[in-house]
Tab-separated table of C-alpha atoms and ligand atoms in Angstrom:
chain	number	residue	atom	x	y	z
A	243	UNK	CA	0.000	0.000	0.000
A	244	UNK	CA	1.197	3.442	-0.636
A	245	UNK	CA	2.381	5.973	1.799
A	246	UNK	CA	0.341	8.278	3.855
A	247	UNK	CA	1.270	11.689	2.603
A	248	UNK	CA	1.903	14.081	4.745
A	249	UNK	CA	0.565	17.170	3.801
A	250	UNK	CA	2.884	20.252	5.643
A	251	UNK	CA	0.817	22.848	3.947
A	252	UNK	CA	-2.252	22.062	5.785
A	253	UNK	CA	-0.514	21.887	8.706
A	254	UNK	CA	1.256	25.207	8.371
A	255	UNK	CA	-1.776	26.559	7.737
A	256	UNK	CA	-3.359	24.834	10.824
A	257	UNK	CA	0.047	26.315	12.931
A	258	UNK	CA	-0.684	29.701	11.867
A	259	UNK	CA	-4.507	29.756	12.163
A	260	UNK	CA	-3.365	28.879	16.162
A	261	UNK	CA	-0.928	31.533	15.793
A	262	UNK	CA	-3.561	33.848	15.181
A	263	UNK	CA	-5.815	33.895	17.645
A	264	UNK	CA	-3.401	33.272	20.460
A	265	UNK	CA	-2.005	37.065	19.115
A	266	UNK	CA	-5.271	38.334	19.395
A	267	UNK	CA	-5.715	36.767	23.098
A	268	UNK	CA	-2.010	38.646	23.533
A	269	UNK	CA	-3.440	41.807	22.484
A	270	UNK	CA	-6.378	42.018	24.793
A	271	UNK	CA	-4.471	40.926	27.509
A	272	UNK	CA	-1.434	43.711	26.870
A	273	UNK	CA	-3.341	46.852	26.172
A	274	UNK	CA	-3.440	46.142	22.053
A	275	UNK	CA	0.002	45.229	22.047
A	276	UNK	CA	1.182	42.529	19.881
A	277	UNK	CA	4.237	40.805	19.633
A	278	UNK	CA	7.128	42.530	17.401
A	279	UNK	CA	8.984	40.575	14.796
A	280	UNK	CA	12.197	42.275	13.503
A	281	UNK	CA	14.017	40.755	10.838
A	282	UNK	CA	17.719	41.978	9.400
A	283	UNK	CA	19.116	41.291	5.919
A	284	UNK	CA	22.561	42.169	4.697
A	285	UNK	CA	23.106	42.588	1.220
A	286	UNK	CA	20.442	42.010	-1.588
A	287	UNK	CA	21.359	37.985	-2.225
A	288	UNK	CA	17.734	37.301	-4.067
A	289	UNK	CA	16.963	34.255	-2.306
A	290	UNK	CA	17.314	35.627	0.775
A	291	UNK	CA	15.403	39.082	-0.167
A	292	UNK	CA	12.430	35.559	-1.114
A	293	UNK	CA	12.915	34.376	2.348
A	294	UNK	CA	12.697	37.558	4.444
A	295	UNK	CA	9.854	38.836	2.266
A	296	UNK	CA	7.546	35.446	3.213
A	297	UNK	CA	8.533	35.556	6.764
A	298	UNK	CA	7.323	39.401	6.860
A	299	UNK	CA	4.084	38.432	5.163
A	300	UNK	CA	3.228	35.849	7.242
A	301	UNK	CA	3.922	37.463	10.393
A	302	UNK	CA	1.695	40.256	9.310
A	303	UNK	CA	-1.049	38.138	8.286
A	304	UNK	CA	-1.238	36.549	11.790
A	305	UNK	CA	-1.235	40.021	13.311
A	306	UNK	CA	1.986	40.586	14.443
A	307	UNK	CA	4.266	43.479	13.677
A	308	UNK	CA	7.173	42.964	11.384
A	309	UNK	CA	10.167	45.569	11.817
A	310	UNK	CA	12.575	45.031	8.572
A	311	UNK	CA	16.051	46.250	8.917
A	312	UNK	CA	17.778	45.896	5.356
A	313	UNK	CA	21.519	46.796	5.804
A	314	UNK	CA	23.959	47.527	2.498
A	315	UNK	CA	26.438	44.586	1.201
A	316	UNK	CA	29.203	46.710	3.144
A	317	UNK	CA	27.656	47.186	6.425
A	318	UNK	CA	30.763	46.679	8.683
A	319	UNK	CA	30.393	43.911	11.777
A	320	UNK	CA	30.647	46.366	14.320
A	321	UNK	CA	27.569	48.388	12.794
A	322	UNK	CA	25.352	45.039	12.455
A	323	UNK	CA	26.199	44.316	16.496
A	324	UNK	CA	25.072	47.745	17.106
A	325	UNK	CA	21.637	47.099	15.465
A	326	UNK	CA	21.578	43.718	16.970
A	327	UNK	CA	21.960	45.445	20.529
A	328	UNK	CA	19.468	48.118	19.899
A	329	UNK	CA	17.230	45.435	18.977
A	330	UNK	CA	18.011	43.328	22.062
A	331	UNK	CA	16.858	46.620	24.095
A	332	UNK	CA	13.730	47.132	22.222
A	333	UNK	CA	10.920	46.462	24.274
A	334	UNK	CA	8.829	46.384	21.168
A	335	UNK	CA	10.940	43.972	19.571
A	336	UNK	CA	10.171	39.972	20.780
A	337	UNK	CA	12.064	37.773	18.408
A	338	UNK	CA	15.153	38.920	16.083
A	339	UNK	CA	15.739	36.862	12.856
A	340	UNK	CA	18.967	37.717	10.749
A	341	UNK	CA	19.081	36.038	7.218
A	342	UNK	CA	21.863	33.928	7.173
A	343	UNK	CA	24.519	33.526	5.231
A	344	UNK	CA	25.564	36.912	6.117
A	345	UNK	CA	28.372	38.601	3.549
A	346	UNK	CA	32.168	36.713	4.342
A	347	UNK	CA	33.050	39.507	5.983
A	348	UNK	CA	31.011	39.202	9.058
A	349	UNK	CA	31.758	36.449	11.686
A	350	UNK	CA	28.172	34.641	11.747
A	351	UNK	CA	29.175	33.046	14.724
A	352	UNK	CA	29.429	36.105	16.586
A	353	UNK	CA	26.293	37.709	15.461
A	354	UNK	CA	24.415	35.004	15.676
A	355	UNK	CA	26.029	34.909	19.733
A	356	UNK	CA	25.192	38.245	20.332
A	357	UNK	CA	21.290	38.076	20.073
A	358	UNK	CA	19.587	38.176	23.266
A	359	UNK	CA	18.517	34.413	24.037
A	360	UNK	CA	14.972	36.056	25.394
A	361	UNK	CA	14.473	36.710	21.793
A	362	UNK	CA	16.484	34.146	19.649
A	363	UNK	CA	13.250	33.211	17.703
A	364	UNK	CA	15.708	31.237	15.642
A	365	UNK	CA	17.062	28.961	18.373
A	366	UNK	CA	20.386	28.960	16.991
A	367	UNK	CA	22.447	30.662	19.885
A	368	UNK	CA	24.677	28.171	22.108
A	369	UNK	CA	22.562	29.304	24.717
A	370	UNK	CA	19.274	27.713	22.818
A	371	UNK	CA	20.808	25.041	21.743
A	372	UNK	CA	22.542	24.130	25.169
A	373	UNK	CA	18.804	24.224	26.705
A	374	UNK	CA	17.554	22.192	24.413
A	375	UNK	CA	20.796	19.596	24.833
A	376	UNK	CA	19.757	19.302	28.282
A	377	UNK	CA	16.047	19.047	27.440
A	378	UNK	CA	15.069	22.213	29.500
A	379	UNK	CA	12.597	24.472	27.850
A	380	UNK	CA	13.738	27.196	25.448
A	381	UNK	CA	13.271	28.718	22.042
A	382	UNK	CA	13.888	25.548	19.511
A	383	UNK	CA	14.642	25.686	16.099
A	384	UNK	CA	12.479	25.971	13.543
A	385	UNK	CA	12.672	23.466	10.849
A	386	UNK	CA	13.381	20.973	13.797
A	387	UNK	CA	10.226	21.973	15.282
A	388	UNK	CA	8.294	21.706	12.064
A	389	UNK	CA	9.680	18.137	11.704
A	390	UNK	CA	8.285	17.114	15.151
A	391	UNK	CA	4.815	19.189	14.541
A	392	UNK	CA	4.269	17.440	11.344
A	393	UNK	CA	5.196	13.616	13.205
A	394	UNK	CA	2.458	14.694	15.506
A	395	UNK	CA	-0.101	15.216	12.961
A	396	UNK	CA	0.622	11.741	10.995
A	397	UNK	CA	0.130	10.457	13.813
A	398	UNK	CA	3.429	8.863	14.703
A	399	UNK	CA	4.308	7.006	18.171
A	400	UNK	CA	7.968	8.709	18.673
A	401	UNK	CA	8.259	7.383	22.266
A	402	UNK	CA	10.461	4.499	21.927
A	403	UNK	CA	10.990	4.386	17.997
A	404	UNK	CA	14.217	3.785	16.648
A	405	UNK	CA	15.192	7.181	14.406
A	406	UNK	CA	17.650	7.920	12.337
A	407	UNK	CA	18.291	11.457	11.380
A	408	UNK	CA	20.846	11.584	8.536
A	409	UNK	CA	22.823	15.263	8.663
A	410	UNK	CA	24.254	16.877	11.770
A	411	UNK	CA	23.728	20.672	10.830
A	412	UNK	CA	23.398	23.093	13.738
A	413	UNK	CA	20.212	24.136	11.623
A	414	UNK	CA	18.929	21.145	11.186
A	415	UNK	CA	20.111	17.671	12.480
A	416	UNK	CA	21.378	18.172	15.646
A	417	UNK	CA	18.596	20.240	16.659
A	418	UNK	CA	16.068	17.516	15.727
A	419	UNK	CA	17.954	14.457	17.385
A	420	UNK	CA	17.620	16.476	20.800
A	421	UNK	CA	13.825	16.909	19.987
A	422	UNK	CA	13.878	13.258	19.234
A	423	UNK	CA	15.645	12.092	22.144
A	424	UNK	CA	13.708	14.454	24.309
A	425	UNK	CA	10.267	12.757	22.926
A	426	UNK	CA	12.503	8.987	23.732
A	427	UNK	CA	13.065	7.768	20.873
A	428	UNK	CA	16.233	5.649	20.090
A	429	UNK	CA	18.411	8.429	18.038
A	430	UNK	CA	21.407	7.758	15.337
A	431	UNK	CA	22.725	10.866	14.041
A	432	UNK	CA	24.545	10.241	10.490
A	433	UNK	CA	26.411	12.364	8.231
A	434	UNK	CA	29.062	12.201	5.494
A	435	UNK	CA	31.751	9.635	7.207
A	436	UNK	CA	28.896	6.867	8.283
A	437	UNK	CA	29.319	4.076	7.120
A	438	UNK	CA	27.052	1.623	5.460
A	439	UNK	CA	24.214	4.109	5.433
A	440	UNK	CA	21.364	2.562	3.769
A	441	UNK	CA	21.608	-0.436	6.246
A	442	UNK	CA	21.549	2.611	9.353
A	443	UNK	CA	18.862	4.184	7.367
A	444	UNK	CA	16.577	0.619	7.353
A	445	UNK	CA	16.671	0.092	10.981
A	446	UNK	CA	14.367	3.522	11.026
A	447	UNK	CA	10.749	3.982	12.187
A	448	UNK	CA	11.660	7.431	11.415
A	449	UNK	CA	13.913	8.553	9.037
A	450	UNK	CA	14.851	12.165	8.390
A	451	UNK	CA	16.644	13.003	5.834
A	452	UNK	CA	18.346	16.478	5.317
A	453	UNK	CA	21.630	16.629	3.869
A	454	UNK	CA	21.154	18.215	0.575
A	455	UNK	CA	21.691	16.045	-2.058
A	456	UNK	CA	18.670	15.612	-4.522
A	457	UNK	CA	17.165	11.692	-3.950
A	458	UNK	CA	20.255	10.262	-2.168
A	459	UNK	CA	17.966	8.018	0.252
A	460	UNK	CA	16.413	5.433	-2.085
A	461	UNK	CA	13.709	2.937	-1.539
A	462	UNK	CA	15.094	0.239	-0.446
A	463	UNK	CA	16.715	1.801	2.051
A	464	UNK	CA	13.264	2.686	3.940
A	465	UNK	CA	12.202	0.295	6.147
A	466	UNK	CA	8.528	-1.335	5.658
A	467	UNK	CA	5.754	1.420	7.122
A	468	UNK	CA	7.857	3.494	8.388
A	469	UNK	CA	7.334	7.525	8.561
A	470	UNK	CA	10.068	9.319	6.232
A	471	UNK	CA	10.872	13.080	6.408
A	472	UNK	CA	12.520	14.856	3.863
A	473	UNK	CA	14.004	18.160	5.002
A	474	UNK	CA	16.225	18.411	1.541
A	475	UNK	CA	15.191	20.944	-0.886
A	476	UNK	CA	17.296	20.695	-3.890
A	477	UNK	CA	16.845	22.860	-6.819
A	478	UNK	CA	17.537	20.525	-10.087
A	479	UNK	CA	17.034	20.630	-13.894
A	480	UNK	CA	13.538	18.457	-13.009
A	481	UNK	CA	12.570	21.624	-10.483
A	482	UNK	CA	12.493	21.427	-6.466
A	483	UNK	CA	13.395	17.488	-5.271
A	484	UNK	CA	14.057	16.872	-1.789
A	485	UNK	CA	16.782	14.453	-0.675
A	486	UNK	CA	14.680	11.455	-0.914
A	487	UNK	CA	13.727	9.140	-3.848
A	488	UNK	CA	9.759	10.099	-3.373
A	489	UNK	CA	8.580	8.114	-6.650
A	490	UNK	CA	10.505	4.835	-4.608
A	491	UNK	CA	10.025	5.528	-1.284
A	492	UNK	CA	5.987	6.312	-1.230
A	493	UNK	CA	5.742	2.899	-2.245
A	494	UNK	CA	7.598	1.075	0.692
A	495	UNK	CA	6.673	3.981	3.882
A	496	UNK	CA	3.735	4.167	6.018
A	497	UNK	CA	3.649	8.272	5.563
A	498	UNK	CA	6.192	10.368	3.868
A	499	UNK	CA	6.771	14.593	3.123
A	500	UNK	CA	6.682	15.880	-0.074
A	501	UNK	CA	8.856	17.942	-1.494
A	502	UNK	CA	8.076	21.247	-1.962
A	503	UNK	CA	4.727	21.296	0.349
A	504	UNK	CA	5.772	19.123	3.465
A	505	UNK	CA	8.716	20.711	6.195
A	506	UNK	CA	9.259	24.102	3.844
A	507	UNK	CA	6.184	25.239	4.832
A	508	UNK	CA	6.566	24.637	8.438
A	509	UNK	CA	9.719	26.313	9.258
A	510	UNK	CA	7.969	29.783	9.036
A	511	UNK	CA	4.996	29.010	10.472
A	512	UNK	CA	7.083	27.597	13.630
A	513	UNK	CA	8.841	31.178	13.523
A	514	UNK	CA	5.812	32.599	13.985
A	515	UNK	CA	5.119	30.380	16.863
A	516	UNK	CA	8.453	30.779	18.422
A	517	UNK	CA	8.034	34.814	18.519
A	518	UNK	CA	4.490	34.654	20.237
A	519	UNK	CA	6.260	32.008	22.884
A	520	UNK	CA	8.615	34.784	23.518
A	521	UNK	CA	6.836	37.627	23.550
A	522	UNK	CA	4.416	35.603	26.087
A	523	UNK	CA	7.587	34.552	28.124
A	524	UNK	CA	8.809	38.295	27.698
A	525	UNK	CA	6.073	39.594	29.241
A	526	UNK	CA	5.304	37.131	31.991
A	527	UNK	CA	8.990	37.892	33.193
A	528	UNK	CA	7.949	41.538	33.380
A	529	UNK	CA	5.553	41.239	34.771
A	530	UNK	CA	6.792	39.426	37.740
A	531	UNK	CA	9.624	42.204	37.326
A	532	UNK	CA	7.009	45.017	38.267
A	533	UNK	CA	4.894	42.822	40.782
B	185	NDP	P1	24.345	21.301	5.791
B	185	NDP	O1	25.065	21.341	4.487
B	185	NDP	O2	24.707	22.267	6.856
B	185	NDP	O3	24.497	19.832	6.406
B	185	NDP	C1	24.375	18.702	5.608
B	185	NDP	C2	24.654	17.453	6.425
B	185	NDP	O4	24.520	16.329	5.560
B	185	NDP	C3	26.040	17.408	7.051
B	185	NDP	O5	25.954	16.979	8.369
B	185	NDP	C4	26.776	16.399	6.175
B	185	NDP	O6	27.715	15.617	6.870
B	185	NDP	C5	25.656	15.489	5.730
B	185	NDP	N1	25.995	14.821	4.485
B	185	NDP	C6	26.500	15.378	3.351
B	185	NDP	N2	26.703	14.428	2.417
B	185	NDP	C7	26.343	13.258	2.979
B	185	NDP	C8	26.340	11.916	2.523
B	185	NDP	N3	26.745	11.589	1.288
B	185	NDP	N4	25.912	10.964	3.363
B	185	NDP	C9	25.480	11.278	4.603
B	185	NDP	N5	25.465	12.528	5.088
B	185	NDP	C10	25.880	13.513	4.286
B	185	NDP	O7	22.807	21.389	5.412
B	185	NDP	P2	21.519	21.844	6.289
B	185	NDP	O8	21.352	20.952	7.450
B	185	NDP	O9	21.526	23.302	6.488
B	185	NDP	O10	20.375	21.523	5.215
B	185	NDP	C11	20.137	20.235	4.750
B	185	NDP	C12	19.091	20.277	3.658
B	185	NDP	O11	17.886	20.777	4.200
B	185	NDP	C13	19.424	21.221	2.485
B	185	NDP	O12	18.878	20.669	1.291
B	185	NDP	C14	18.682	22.497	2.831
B	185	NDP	O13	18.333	23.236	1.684
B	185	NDP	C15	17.457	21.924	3.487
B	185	NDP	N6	16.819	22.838	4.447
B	185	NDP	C16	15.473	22.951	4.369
B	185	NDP	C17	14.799	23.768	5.244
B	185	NDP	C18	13.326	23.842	5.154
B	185	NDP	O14	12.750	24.809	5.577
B	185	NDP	N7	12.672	22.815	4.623
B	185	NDP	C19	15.500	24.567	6.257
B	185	NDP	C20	16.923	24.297	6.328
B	185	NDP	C21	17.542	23.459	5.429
B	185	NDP	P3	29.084	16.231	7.511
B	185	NDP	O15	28.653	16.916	8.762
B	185	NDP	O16	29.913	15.021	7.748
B	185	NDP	O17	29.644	17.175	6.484
């Protein structure tokens, strides 16, 4: 029997419907305030100009305030940590997202350290990612996230499954084997030196794959039933593939993502979802600040 597939539009669209009206709960509850958004590009690299654009739509259309900051090519590091500060002290301001890759010039690493964990919507500081190591609440990731939101809607028992996430990003894999291994399942991590990584890849109940190369996990390499989630998005001379051999692969799982239309449209929507969590958190804390 064919896969199950798992449709990540609807359930974007589901994430931000809940989005929504929990912003509109915020506002009556703050005086009309909503939560603040701001996002900061450097340089005009037209995929990322795509990227920002969506996330600023979206977070509109769920009724919270986007604040774009779109610095020149040259924009010296000191300058960007300046913005990043001011941001940091905006009360206004709830989660900060800066398009990465930034130009060569600028350390990433320090940029990336130098956003306030209150409001890493992004959950790629050390400090998010420790938390989450140590599987004590924080802002997570969002493609991660998505992964785990969209396991939750197909329906699939995590607790105890064997996994096998294949790609250690910071982005991506090593986020999602803590979310896994939080939720107990039985995690391998795998990446370019495994070895023998169909036969890893077979033991899986769940199998994620996101390395980024275009239908590398083939069919037989999926293990009967099983739920397969393809993070890849791969832009070849057939259009968008993801790193898994759908066409094969549908045929042997028991639910699988497209690609385009299963995680890409999750990672936003769990942006969105991330910056309400903070705002709430934000103003919780000062609350008990001023009681
Ligand atoms: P990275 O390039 O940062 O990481 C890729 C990982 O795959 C590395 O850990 C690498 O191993 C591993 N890898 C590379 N080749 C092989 C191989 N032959 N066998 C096994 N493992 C291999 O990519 P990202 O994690 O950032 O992204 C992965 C994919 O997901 C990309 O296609 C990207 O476009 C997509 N993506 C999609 C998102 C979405 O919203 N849907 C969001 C983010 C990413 P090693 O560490 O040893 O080098």
């Amino acid at each position: 029997m064919a896969a199950a597939i798992i449709d990540g539009k609807a359930v974007a669209a589901e994430v931000r419907e809940r989005v929504a009206a929990d912003v509109r709960e915020f506002a009556d509850s703050h005086d009309g305030r909503v939560p603040g958004l701001a996002t900061v590009l450097v340089g005009e690299d037209p995929a990322s100009q795509v990227y920002v654009g969506n996330k600023r739509k979206q977070t509109e259309e769920v009724g919270m305030r986007s604040i774009h900051h779109g610095l020149d090519d040259s924009t010296p590091e000191d300058e960007l940590l300046e913005l990043i500060a001011e941001l940091n002290a905006d009360d206004g301001v709830d989660g900060i997202l800066v398009q990465l890759p930034l130009p060569d010039a600028i350390d990433q690493d320090a940029v990336v350290a130098a956003i306030d964990p209150g409001k890493d919507v992004d959950g790629l500081t050390a400090g998010s990612a420790g938390l989450l190591a140590q599987g004590r609440p924080g802002l997570v990731a969002c493609t991660p996230q998505g992964v785990m939101e969209l396991l939750r809607h197909a329906g699939v028992e995590v607790e105890g499954a064997e996994a096998v996430v294949v790609g250690r990003s910071i982005l991506v894999g090593r986020p999602l084997a803590n979310l896994l291994l939080n939720a107990s399942a039985t995690v391998t991590v795998c990446h370019s030196r495994t070895r023998d990584l169909g036969e890893v890849c077979r033991r899986a109940d769940i199998l994620v794959a996101a390395v980024g190369a275009p239908r590398m996990v083939r069919g037989d390499w999926v293990k009967p039933g099983a739920a397969v989630i393809d993070v890849g998005i791969n832009r070849t001379d057939d259009g968008l593939v993801g790193d898994v051999d759908f066409e094969a692969a549908k045929e042997v799982a028991g639910a699988i993502t497209p690609v385009p239309g299963g995680v890409g449209p999750m990672t936003i929507a769990m942006l969105l979802s991330n910056t309400l969590r903070a705002a709430t958190a934000r103003a919780a804390a000062a609350a008990t600040a001023s009681a």
